[in-house]
Amino acid sequence: MAAAAAAAGPGGFQFAIDRGGTFTDVFARCPGGRVRVLKLLSEDPGYGDAPTEGIRRVLQEESGVAVPRDQPLDASGIEWIRMGTTVATNALLERRGERLALLVTRGFRDLLHIGSQARPRIFDLEVAVPEVLYEEVIEVDERLIPHQPGCRLPGKETLPLLEGSTGASLLVQRPLELSALRRELEGVLARGIRSLAVLLLHSYAWPGHEEQVGALARELGFQHVSLSSAVAAMVRAVPRGYTACADAYLTPCIHRYLESFRAGFAHQLRVSGAAGTPPWAPIPVGPPLWTPILPGPPHGHLFHWEPPWPPIPPGPSGSTHPARIPPGAYPAGTPCEHPSHGAPHPQEVPVLFMRSDGGLTPMQHFSGARAILSGPAGGVVGYAMTTYRREDGQPVIGFDMGGTSTDVSRYAGEYEHVFEASTAGVSIQAPQLDINTVAAGGGSRLFFRSGLFVVGPESAGAHPGPACYRKGGPLTVTDANLCLGRLLPEYFPRIFGPGEDQPLCRETAARAFRDLATRIDAFLAGTAAGAHQPLSVEEVAMGFVRVANEAMCRPIRALTQARGHDTARHVLACFGGAGGQHACAIARALGMSRVFIHKYSGILSAYGLALADVVHEAQTPCALRYEPAAFPRLDGRIAALEQECRDALRAQGFTREQICTEAFLHLRYEGTDCALMCSAKGHPPTPHSCRTGDFHAAFTSRYMVEFGFTIPDRPVVVDDVRVRGTGSSGISCETPLAPSGKPARVETVTQCYFEEGYLETPVFLLEELACDHTVPGPAIIIDKNSTIVVEPGCTASLTCFGDVCIAVGSGSPRPVGPQLDAVQLSIFSHRFMSIAEQMGRILQRTAISTNIKERLDFSCALFGPDGGLVSNAPHIPVHLGAMQETVQFQIRNLGEDLREGDVILSNHPCAGGSHLPDLTVITPVFWPGIPKPVFFVASRGHHADIGGITPGSMPPHSKALREEGAVFVSFKLVKDGVFQEEAVTEALMAPGRVPGCSGTRNLQDNLSDLRAQVAANQKGIQLVTELIRFHGLPVVQAYMAHIQANAEVAVREMLKGFAARWGTAVEAEDRMDDGSPIRLRVQVDPQEGSAVFDFSGSGPEVYGNCNAPRAITLSALIYCLRCMVGQDIPLNQGCLAPVRVVIPKGSILDPSPEAAVVGGNVLTSQRVVDVIFRAFGVCAASQGCMNNVTFGNKRVGYYETVAGGAGAGPRWHGRSGVHTHMTNTRITDPEILEQRYPVVLQRFELRRGSGGAGRCRGGDGVIRELLFREDMVLSVLSERRAVRPYGLRGGSPGAPGLNLLLRRDGRTINLGAKTSVPVEPGDIFRLQTPGGGGFGSPGDGGDPEEAAEPPAPRSFAERGSVFEYRRAQETV
């Protein structure tokens, strides 16, 4: 259809339209090949729908005939329409979707509320999580569980057995009950809810129960039903449930928009179908790849029986489980509605929409879960099709900087997809282009905070917009570019001001910068040692531009280096209205030599739609090993999916020649979670592979590139089989330019500010430049929709198609001295953080253990010559500041014995350790001619086992440090450049000499991870060395000190503010469950902004493992100070500079060297936080516990921490079912847990009413029930079982936690807070976690200043793999 028309040439109008949040871009190819480009407001009272208006204008102007706005458009001259839209994204961000109810397996009503249980921002005391999309929850009586050969559950032999699509079998623990469900659904309908999402556990593998529920819902009259098994047939219930909810929430919105769009055309752009068939009738579902295996007669025969399911009999009818329904009773066609197919109408116009995966799909198949990135995806296709050159294979970074967001992505011959990503707090489990939103674009707000230039993340938005928009907006990056002369108001439309009829106002922006410069000068004059030179408006504006550029470079480095790519080897493809002003500077900072800016860069998303292919994807879950025995089944599944894709594309008019398919297998090493979606392209089939290609070779090759090693003897598992079918449109819209034969005409000459100061800068119009023109910098090239700044040292030239290609010169380095410069301070802050982040990427890539590679339980850090922390990433609360203690201990302990070529290993609590499994690797760095180290780098990683009395080295009942594993104080892991494998192996096995203990149980993982930590340190050394070579050692060391002083200033300002409001002395006390007190007295000096934190009076060391090393208390203190500062500050040694900490020796907070400490790390640390916050009165106590649960036997072992209630604050209710303060660990998804371990998760829901009452309520804890399927040992390490989480200012305390064991014989046993107990099949462990404390007396209005709701800052919505990685780092 679309392909055939395109191949014949533009016989009619072809429209590609990107409807964004602010502007709608229209690319139109008219009959004869003429191209028209329009940009119009997405919302305007003068017209109803922006895309329709754009089409109307083109038709009217090209035909010369008036086309009235109030009449439907005649579509007879339109060949096709392609669209990208932010309708779904905006509905999700603004929570304006369809009213929705969720149907979920009984016991899991709050599963999607709890989610991963991690909070999104670890330093926000108010845990702000976007609300769930559904209004109501209905629990469904049904339950499937994985079949396990070793299962010894009582009565399991009588449970029906099913074979699922993955190849694995399932048991029906509880059959589906529909009679009660019918009544509940009728009630939901009566309350006006017409859309449903259905999430039943393990439905991805066997969707039968979901399909029966869906059939009942449609029979009752629900207008939209999203089955999780149909929307996202992948393992992991939580993201699959989110995806089903997003689909049910957004698809009706999309349908309403499509209906309104079609209403603007005569005959409503009819699509194929009989009269009355809506264009969004559900897509027919092919035959499922599963067959139920039902319990048969005693002789063991199995009935094989195919869906579809029958209509559901009305009224109460008891269970309709398949085992009780005879085969053959099911008429065809009931699971879903099939659209009937009629003859095409003469005015049928192919309307295609861009999906999140970068492919086009017919309008009637466009759905909510696949629409989130519909708009930005067009831009990725646009630069991929225009910038990437297959002949040289140079990869491309897409840099899309608009007014309200900045997106970066990568293309190297193939689109890079992610298969789970979050938008607005909702995880979508579907193929999506890896588009990373990393900044707020030209609208990023500018701040000066505690001596730092800060850009974003807050945004001015479209309204009021930047200060220069004349609507009272704040200073932004756009204002900075305007003040520097990089934006010329005379070339902008007069659409600004209250009447939207004025030009951009440079004077308003300059006035705001003058005010800001005055404040900056006053601050610097008070802190500078020497005379401070006042800053000009231009210097301040230029400083913010440089900081903005460095802030955008950080995620680009992360995006490339995460997968082992060299950033400098890429081309920077720049598009979006604001990108051209920053492209040269960003490319130069990243070491790139070329910038490419397409002639349609201002509307590249629309242009990409014109170039895109139509895509149909098919996918099915799998659970097979990739081995010869499975190849026939894998080949069969691939063939079936390929046929489905071809059939779907042929139905859209594509010929066999225009269709191609590509098969992918989602592969991972057995026992790991790191799955890669692999194509066999470039890996032809062998006698030992699938017919499609050698997927194993493709997997190992990519694994080696991304992670630096492979695991040769480990089996590879197939999680999913996927086929991507592509219908090639064959459209080319490029028209070569003719050379002009004469020099480029200079439109005007302006004064533009660069590093060198003001320079005369010629201005050129892009439309007047030809392919033989070269434009040396400095210069400005102006297009209708964008401004391109060619910086000094760069040269722009035009390609034969009129695109701008800029050769980026190295530029003259700006001299930097050791004296404090506020702009350089901000840039060095980003550089130091980037070094720690890049160290972390190397560690994650090269480590082999699950804890480091997948759970990301590590930190990397950079230290000054005195061992003081400079930068640390990621910000794991329990690691904050603790590594500094370790490094400074080594400086004191080793002294002159610290030599070049040495690498130190340490974990002992007396040496700054937190608990023994956290191994810290420290590398001192020397510089020629200087005898002592000039700086240090270190990495701390949690090793899964280092010996001791229990597997995992976290025993709940340890009484001495030696029972917790191997101990290192100042161990030379590398000596004179040689890795000491034999010595470290002996040390790791040494605990085996202690009675009842074992040496490490994972020696090879330990060694591999230690080597990875050494490699991460080497990366840090390399990066800092490059910085020193560029700026000189005195400058780098000076800025290490400056950045520490900056954090000190922020903490001093917070302490002064606290003293002014609450007084100079506060104190607090709380107790552990055993009665041990934690006491704190804080004395604040209001003039100096300093404080003494005195823990004298805290209890003595305990006979147990709740002793907290001194480093833990310091980490808790830094965490609390950062939370109370309330804004991003460098988390380094400076945070503690204004603070003197007094901890009595021999106390529970600074125990003797031999004291057990594992509980102190995970439990006492939480109580220290509670005491500090109680003293400062900032919020009520949170659950104060990590609820550590371990179970296992000789075959398996498992460890988890479980969420509880967050404490309320003066203006917020505590969040329920979330991790708080010193932990943020994600919980294992229920389906993964039951698939891999011999347990059934019977219940996981909020413990309603457990939060403390108050003006603001404390958050509720959770109830979690585990049913054991084998003999195991259960260990629990918990707190707040006796002492309740306190309320504040009249608020009630939260409920204490409770650990119960429900024996299979009917007994219920209270296990207490800390225990280890054997359990049998059929036993149930019920964990009830504490609630958070309430704040304020109920009915009390509270302090008006406290209770006033602060204005919610506008911020861009982060997304993409860089964001997901950082979020995952902060959830350990």
Coordinates of N, CA, C and O in Angstrom, one line a residue, residues 161-163 290-296 300-307 326-328:
L161 N -1.3 -29.8 35.6 CA 0.0 -29.5 35.0 C -0.2 -28.9 33.6 O -1.0 -29.4 32.8
L162 N 0.4 -27.7 33.3 CA 0.3 -27.0 32.1 C 1.7 -26.9 31.4 O 2.7 -26.6 32.1
E163 N 1.8 -27.0 30.1 CA 3.0 -26.7 29.4 C 2.8 -25.3 28.7 O 1.9 -25.1 27.9
W290 N 1.4 -22.4 22.9 CA 1.3 -23.2 24.1 C 0.2 -24.2 24.1 O -0.8 -24.0 23.4
T291 N 0.4 -25.2 24.8 CA -0.7 -26.3 24.9 C -0.8 -26.7 26.4 O 0.1 -27.1 27.0
P292 N -2.0 -26.6 26.9 CA -2.2 -27.1 28.3 C -2.1 -28.6 28.4 O -2.5 -29.3 27.5
I293 N -1.4 -29.0 29.4 CA -1.4 -30.5 29.6 C -2.2 -30.7 30.9 O -1.9 -30.2 32.0
L294 N -3.3 -31.4 30.8 CA -4.2 -31.5 31.9 C -4.1 -32.9 32.5 O -3.7 -33.9 31.9
P295 N -4.4 -33.0 33.8 CA -4.4 -34.2 34.5 C -5.3 -35.2 33.9 O -6.4 -34.9 33.6
G296 N -4.8 -36.4 33.5 CA -5.6 -37.4 32.8 C -6.0 -38.5 33.7 O -5.9 -38.5 34.9
G300 N -2.3 -42.2 33.0 CA -1.2 -41.2 32.7 C -1.4 -40.6 31.3 O -0.5 -39.8 30.9
H301 N -2.4 -40.8 30.5 CA -2.6 -40.1 29.3 C -2.8 -38.7 29.5 O -3.3 -38.2 30.5
L302 N -2.3 -37.8 28.5 CA -2.5 -36.4 28.6 C -3.4 -35.9 27.5 O -3.3 -36.3 26.4
F303 N -4.4 -35.1 27.9 CA -5.2 -34.4 26.8 C -4.5 -33.2 26.3 O -4.1 -32.4 27.0
H304 N -4.4 -33.2 24.9 CA -3.8 -32.0 24.3 C -5.0 -31.2 23.7 O -5.8 -31.7 23.0
W305 N -5.0 -29.9 24.1 CA -6.2 -29.2 23.9 C -5.9 -27.7 23.5 O -5.0 -27.1 24.2
E306 N -6.4 -27.2 22.4 CA -6.0 -25.9 21.9 C -7.1 -24.9 22.3 O -8.3 -25.1 22.3
P307 N -6.6 -23.6 22.6 CA -7.6 -22.5 22.7 C -8.1 -22.2 21.3 O -7.6 -22.8 20.4
P326 N -14.7 -29.8 29.3 CA -14.3 -30.9 28.3 C -13.7 -30.3 27.1 O -14.2 -29.2 26.6
P327 N -12.8 -30.9 26.5 CA -12.2 -30.5 25.2 C -13.3 -30.4 24.1 O -14.3 -31.2 24.2
G328 N -13.1 -29.4 23.2 CA -14.1 -29.3 22.1 C -15.3 -28.4 22.4 O -16.1 -28.2 21.6

